[in-house]
mmCIF file with all atom_site columns, C-alpha atoms in Angstrom:
data_model
loop_
_atom_site.group_PDB
_atom_site.id
_atom_site.type_symbol
_atom_site.label_atom_id
_atom_site.label_alt_id
_atom_site.label_comp_id
_atom_site.label_asym_id
_atom_site.label_entity_id
_atom_site.label_seq_id
_atom_site.pdbx_PDB_ins_code
_atom_site.Cartn_x
_atom_site.Cartn_y
_atom_site.Cartn_z
_atom_site.occupancy
_atom_site.B_iso_or_equiv
_atom_site.pdbx_formal_charge
_atom_site.auth_seq_id
_atom_site.auth_comp_id
_atom_site.auth_asym_id
_atom_site.auth_atom_id
_atom_site.pdbx_PDB_model_num
ATOM 1   C CA . UNK B 1 1   ? 24.185 4.451   4.849   1.00 55.00 ? 1   UNK B CA 1
ATOM 2   C CA . UNK B 1 2   ? 26.054 1.478   3.554   1.00 55.00 ? 2   UNK B CA 1
ATOM 3   C CA . UNK B 1 3   ? 26.126 2.839   -0.004  1.00 64.00 ? 3   UNK B CA 1
ATOM 4   C CA . UNK B 1 4   ? 28.343 5.698   1.197   1.00 67.00 ? 4   UNK B CA 1
ATOM 5   C CA . UNK B 1 5   ? 30.980 3.172   2.208   1.00 79.00 ? 5   UNK B CA 1
ATOM 6   C CA . UNK B 1 6   ? 30.618 0.562   -0.546  1.00 82.00 ? 6   UNK B CA 1
ATOM 7   C CA . UNK B 1 7   ? 34.075 1.093   -2.060  1.00 82.00 ? 7   UNK B CA 1
ATOM 8   C CA . UNK B 1 8   ? 35.733 1.002   1.338   1.00 85.00 ? 8   UNK B CA 1
ATOM 9   C CA . UNK B 1 9   ? 33.877 -2.143  2.344   1.00 85.00 ? 9   UNK B CA 1
ATOM 10  C CA . UNK B 1 10  ? 34.621 -3.884  -0.949  1.00 86.00 ? 10  UNK B CA 1
ATOM 11  C CA . UNK B 1 11  ? 38.310 -2.936  -0.717  1.00 87.00 ? 11  UNK B CA 1
ATOM 12  C CA . UNK B 1 12  ? 38.360 -4.393  2.780   1.00 88.00 ? 12  UNK B CA 1
ATOM 13  C CA . UNK B 1 13  ? 37.375 -7.801  1.415   1.00 89.00 ? 13  UNK B CA 1
ATOM 14  C CA . UNK B 1 14  ? 40.530 -8.026  -0.697  1.00 89.00 ? 14  UNK B CA 1
ATOM 15  C CA . UNK B 1 15  ? 43.116 -10.351 0.753   1.00 88.00 ? 15  UNK B CA 1
ATOM 16  C CA . UNK B 1 16  ? 40.766 -12.005 3.248   1.00 90.00 ? 16  UNK B CA 1
ATOM 17  C CA . UNK B 1 17  ? 41.209 -15.756 3.572   1.00 92.00 ? 17  UNK B CA 1
ATOM 18  C CA . UNK B 1 18  ? 37.489 -16.485 3.467   1.00 92.00 ? 18  UNK B CA 1
ATOM 19  C CA . UNK B 1 19  ? 35.595 -19.091 1.471   1.00 91.00 ? 19  UNK B CA 1
ATOM 20  C CA . UNK B 1 20  ? 34.552 -17.839 -1.979  1.00 91.00 ? 20  UNK B CA 1
ATOM 21  C CA . UNK B 1 21  ? 30.862 -18.238 -1.102  1.00 92.00 ? 21  UNK B CA 1
ATOM 22  C CA . UNK B 1 22  ? 31.245 -16.010 1.950   1.00 92.00 ? 22  UNK B CA 1
ATOM 23  C CA . UNK B 1 23  ? 33.068 -13.335 -0.055  1.00 90.00 ? 23  UNK B CA 1
ATOM 24  C CA . UNK B 1 24  ? 30.361 -13.411 -2.726  1.00 89.00 ? 24  UNK B CA 1
ATOM 25  C CA . UNK B 1 25  ? 27.647 -13.115 -0.086  1.00 90.00 ? 25  UNK B CA 1
ATOM 26  C CA . UNK B 1 26  ? 29.423 -10.103 1.438   1.00 89.00 ? 26  UNK B CA 1
ATOM 27  C CA . UNK B 1 27  ? 29.827 -8.436  -1.971  1.00 86.00 ? 27  UNK B CA 1
ATOM 28  C CA . UNK B 1 28  ? 26.137 -8.937  -2.708  1.00 85.00 ? 28  UNK B CA 1
ATOM 29  C CA . UNK B 1 29  ? 25.157 -7.635  0.727   1.00 83.00 ? 29  UNK B CA 1
ATOM 30  C CA . UNK B 1 30  ? 27.228 -4.483  0.157   1.00 82.00 ? 30  UNK B CA 1
ATOM 31  C CA . UNK B 1 31  ? 25.326 -4.121  -3.108  1.00 76.00 ? 31  UNK B CA 1
ATOM 32  C CA . UNK B 1 32  ? 27.369 -1.533  -4.966  1.00 78.00 ? 32  UNK B CA 1
ATOM 33  C CA . UNK B 1 33  ? 25.751 -0.691  -8.297  1.00 78.00 ? 33  UNK B CA 1
ATOM 34  C CA . UNK B 1 34  ? 27.552 0.859   -11.227 1.00 81.00 ? 34  UNK B CA 1
ATOM 35  C CA . UNK B 1 35  ? 25.415 2.963   -13.520 1.00 85.00 ? 35  UNK B CA 1
ATOM 36  C CA . UNK B 1 36  ? 24.432 6.480   -14.495 1.00 88.00 ? 36  UNK B CA 1
ATOM 37  C CA . UNK B 1 37  ? 22.399 9.321   -13.065 1.00 89.00 ? 37  UNK B CA 1
ATOM 38  C CA . UNK B 1 38  ? 19.928 10.690  -15.593 1.00 91.00 ? 38  UNK B CA 1
ATOM 39  C CA . UNK B 1 39  ? 17.967 13.942  -15.373 1.00 93.00 ? 39  UNK B CA 1
ATOM 40  C CA . UNK B 1 40  ? 14.379 14.156  -16.601 1.00 92.00 ? 40  UNK B CA 1
ATOM 41  C CA . UNK B 1 41  ? 13.153 17.718  -17.104 1.00 92.00 ? 41  UNK B CA 1
ATOM 42  C CA . UNK B 1 42  ? 9.751  18.664  -15.704 1.00 90.00 ? 42  UNK B CA 1
ATOM 43  C CA . UNK B 1 43  ? 7.796  21.895  -16.035 1.00 82.00 ? 43  UNK B CA 1
ATOM 44  C CA . UNK B 1 44  ? 9.652  24.982  -14.873 1.00 79.00 ? 44  UNK B CA 1
ATOM 45  C CA . UNK B 1 45  ? 13.282 24.700  -13.905 1.00 85.00 ? 45  UNK B CA 1
ATOM 46  C CA . UNK B 1 46  ? 12.800 21.452  -12.009 1.00 90.00 ? 46  UNK B CA 1
ATOM 47  C CA . UNK B 1 47  ? 14.258 18.055  -12.837 1.00 93.00 ? 47  UNK B CA 1
ATOM 48  C CA . UNK B 1 48  ? 13.968 14.507  -11.550 1.00 93.00 ? 48  UNK B CA 1
ATOM 49  C CA . UNK B 1 49  ? 17.301 12.716  -11.210 1.00 91.00 ? 49  UNK B CA 1
ATOM 50  C CA . UNK B 1 50  ? 17.162 8.932   -11.396 1.00 90.00 ? 50  UNK B CA 1
ATOM 51  C CA . UNK B 1 51  ? 19.861 6.284   -11.131 1.00 88.00 ? 51  UNK B CA 1
ATOM 52  C CA . UNK B 1 52  ? 19.911 3.349   -13.493 1.00 89.00 ? 52  UNK B CA 1
ATOM 53  C CA . UNK B 1 53  ? 22.244 0.455   -14.098 1.00 87.00 ? 53  UNK B CA 1
ATOM 54  C CA . UNK B 1 54  ? 20.751 0.138   -17.592 1.00 89.00 ? 54  UNK B CA 1
ATOM 55  C CA . UNK B 1 55  ? 20.936 3.506   -19.404 1.00 87.00 ? 55  UNK B CA 1
ATOM 56  C CA . UNK B 1 56  ? 20.489 1.618   -22.680 1.00 89.00 ? 56  UNK B CA 1
ATOM 57  C CA . UNK B 1 57  ? 16.828 1.053   -21.756 1.00 89.00 ? 57  UNK B CA 1
ATOM 58  C CA . UNK B 1 58  ? 15.924 4.739   -21.263 1.00 88.00 ? 58  UNK B CA 1
ATOM 59  C CA . UNK B 1 59  ? 14.185 4.960   -24.629 1.00 89.00 ? 59  UNK B CA 1
ATOM 60  C CA . UNK B 1 60  ? 11.548 2.605   -23.201 1.00 88.00 ? 60  UNK B CA 1
ATOM 61  C CA . UNK B 1 61  ? 10.700 4.685   -20.111 1.00 89.00 ? 61  UNK B CA 1
ATOM 62  C CA . UNK B 1 62  ? 6.928  5.136   -19.856 1.00 90.00 ? 62  UNK B CA 1
ATOM 63  C CA . UNK B 1 63  ? 6.686  6.690   -16.390 1.00 89.00 ? 63  UNK B CA 1
ATOM 64  C CA . UNK B 1 64  ? 8.757  7.998   -13.503 1.00 90.00 ? 64  UNK B CA 1
ATOM 65  C CA . UNK B 1 65  ? 7.762  7.264   -9.924  1.00 90.00 ? 65  UNK B CA 1
ATOM 66  C CA . UNK B 1 66  ? 8.302  9.658   -7.033  1.00 93.00 ? 66  UNK B CA 1
ATOM 67  C CA . UNK B 1 67  ? 8.048  8.707   -3.371  1.00 91.00 ? 67  UNK B CA 1
ATOM 68  C CA . UNK B 1 68  ? 4.957  10.336  -1.818  1.00 92.00 ? 68  UNK B CA 1
ATOM 69  C CA . UNK B 1 69  ? 7.143  12.494  0.447   1.00 91.00 ? 69  UNK B CA 1
ATOM 70  C CA . UNK B 1 70  ? 9.392  13.704  -2.398  1.00 93.00 ? 70  UNK B CA 1
ATOM 71  C CA . UNK B 1 71  ? 9.367  17.538  -2.581  1.00 92.00 ? 71  UNK B CA 1
ATOM 72  C CA . UNK B 1 72  ? 8.637  17.497  -6.324  1.00 93.00 ? 72  UNK B CA 1
ATOM 73  C CA . UNK B 1 73  ? 5.295  15.732  -5.835  1.00 95.00 ? 73  UNK B CA 1
ATOM 74  C CA . UNK B 1 74  ? 3.614  18.986  -4.851  1.00 93.00 ? 74  UNK B CA 1
ATOM 75  C CA . UNK B 1 75  ? 5.374  20.917  -7.617  1.00 92.00 ? 75  UNK B CA 1
ATOM 76  C CA . UNK B 1 76  ? 4.480  18.570  -10.497 1.00 93.00 ? 76  UNK B CA 1
ATOM 77  C CA . UNK B 1 77  ? 0.901  17.853  -9.404  1.00 95.00 ? 77  UNK B CA 1
ATOM 78  C CA . UNK B 1 78  ? -1.681 19.649  -11.515 1.00 94.00 ? 78  UNK B CA 1
ATOM 79  C CA . UNK B 1 79  ? -4.650 21.466  -9.975  1.00 96.00 ? 79  UNK B CA 1
ATOM 80  C CA . UNK B 1 80  ? -6.998 18.798  -11.346 1.00 97.00 ? 80  UNK B CA 1
ATOM 81  C CA . UNK B 1 81  ? -5.083 16.011  -9.524  1.00 97.00 ? 81  UNK B CA 1
ATOM 82  C CA . UNK B 1 82  ? -4.253 17.783  -6.220  1.00 96.00 ? 82  UNK B CA 1
ATOM 83  C CA . UNK B 1 83  ? -7.082 16.284  -4.154  1.00 97.00 ? 83  UNK B CA 1
ATOM 84  C CA . UNK B 1 84  ? -6.398 12.681  -5.182  1.00 97.00 ? 84  UNK B CA 1
ATOM 85  C CA . UNK B 1 85  ? -2.621 13.088  -4.781  1.00 97.00 ? 85  UNK B CA 1
ATOM 86  C CA . UNK B 1 86  ? -3.016 14.763  -1.356  1.00 96.00 ? 86  UNK B CA 1
ATOM 87  C CA . UNK B 1 87  ? -5.249 11.906  -0.150  1.00 96.00 ? 87  UNK B CA 1
ATOM 88  C CA . UNK B 1 88  ? -2.755 9.317   -1.393  1.00 95.00 ? 88  UNK B CA 1
ATOM 89  C CA . UNK B 1 89  ? 0.190  11.084  0.277   1.00 95.00 ? 89  UNK B CA 1
ATOM 90  C CA . UNK B 1 90  ? -1.681 11.355  3.589   1.00 93.00 ? 90  UNK B CA 1
ATOM 91  C CA . UNK B 1 91  ? -2.737 7.686   3.478   1.00 91.00 ? 91  UNK B CA 1
ATOM 92  C CA . UNK B 1 92  ? 0.812  6.576   2.669   1.00 90.00 ? 92  UNK B CA 1
ATOM 93  C CA . UNK B 1 93  ? 2.304  8.683   5.477   1.00 86.00 ? 93  UNK B CA 1
ATOM 94  C CA . UNK B 1 94  ? 0.223  6.720   7.973   1.00 87.00 ? 94  UNK B CA 1
ATOM 95  C CA . UNK B 1 95  ? 1.858  3.431   6.930   1.00 86.00 ? 95  UNK B CA 1
ATOM 96  C CA . UNK B 1 96  ? 5.141  2.298   8.466   1.00 83.00 ? 96  UNK B CA 1
ATOM 97  C CA . UNK B 1 97  ? 8.283  2.015   6.335   1.00 82.00 ? 97  UNK B CA 1
ATOM 98  C CA . UNK B 1 98  ? 8.203  -1.738  6.871   1.00 84.00 ? 98  UNK B CA 1
ATOM 99  C CA . UNK B 1 99  ? 4.604  -1.957  5.687   1.00 84.00 ? 99  UNK B CA 1
ATOM 100 C CA . UNK B 1 100 ? 5.325  0.210   2.639   1.00 81.00 ? 100 UNK B CA 1
ATOM 101 C CA . UNK B 1 101 ? 8.372  -1.773  1.538   1.00 80.00 ? 101 UNK B CA 1
ATOM 102 C CA . UNK B 1 102 ? 7.155  -5.279  2.346   1.00 83.00 ? 102 UNK B CA 1
ATOM 103 C CA . UNK B 1 103 ? 3.900  -5.022  0.398   1.00 78.00 ? 103 UNK B CA 1
ATOM 104 C CA . UNK B 1 104 ? 4.042  -6.811  -2.956  1.00 81.00 ? 104 UNK B CA 1
ATOM 105 C CA . UNK B 1 105 ? 1.280  -4.598  -4.336  1.00 84.00 ? 105 UNK B CA 1
ATOM 106 C CA . UNK B 1 106 ? 2.556  -1.359  -5.833  1.00 84.00 ? 106 UNK B CA 1
ATOM 107 C CA . UNK B 1 107 ? 0.282  1.644   -5.426  1.00 88.00 ? 107 UNK B CA 1
ATOM 108 C CA . UNK B 1 108 ? 0.267  5.212   -6.626  1.00 92.00 ? 108 UNK B CA 1
ATOM 109 C CA . UNK B 1 109 ? -1.722 7.943   -8.321  1.00 95.00 ? 109 UNK B CA 1
ATOM 110 C CA . UNK B 1 110 ? -1.076 10.088  -11.385 1.00 96.00 ? 110 UNK B CA 1
ATOM 111 C CA . UNK B 1 111 ? 0.081  13.621  -10.553 1.00 95.00 ? 111 UNK B CA 1
ATOM 112 C CA . UNK B 1 112 ? -0.887 14.999  -13.936 1.00 94.00 ? 112 UNK B CA 1
ATOM 113 C CA . UNK B 1 113 ? 2.721  16.039  -14.513 1.00 92.00 ? 113 UNK B CA 1
ATOM 114 C CA . UNK B 1 114 ? 5.049  14.855  -17.238 1.00 91.00 ? 114 UNK B CA 1
ATOM 115 C CA . UNK B 1 115 ? 8.820  14.461  -17.425 1.00 88.00 ? 115 UNK B CA 1
#
């Protein structure tokens, strides 16, 4: 993944005799973000680790979203919500990655779990 090599790629731009606009475009394409990883505790010994570039906004967090295929989905889903969550996960699995990421409409279901 490109994020694994962001520092190396950014360092490689130093000293290049390229137009400023091209260098800026390359830096934005590399997309290195500086921020913090934050752990949210969930029931049991589990935790959800999230990355944010704005840790100062954490006091305003109202929900945490997990990808349908995330292993914690099954663990944090309550018995009352299992059927709806299972249906959502199965429906989402049938969609391509392109379809899932290109859709402007965000979808999801409540697992019944809290962080």
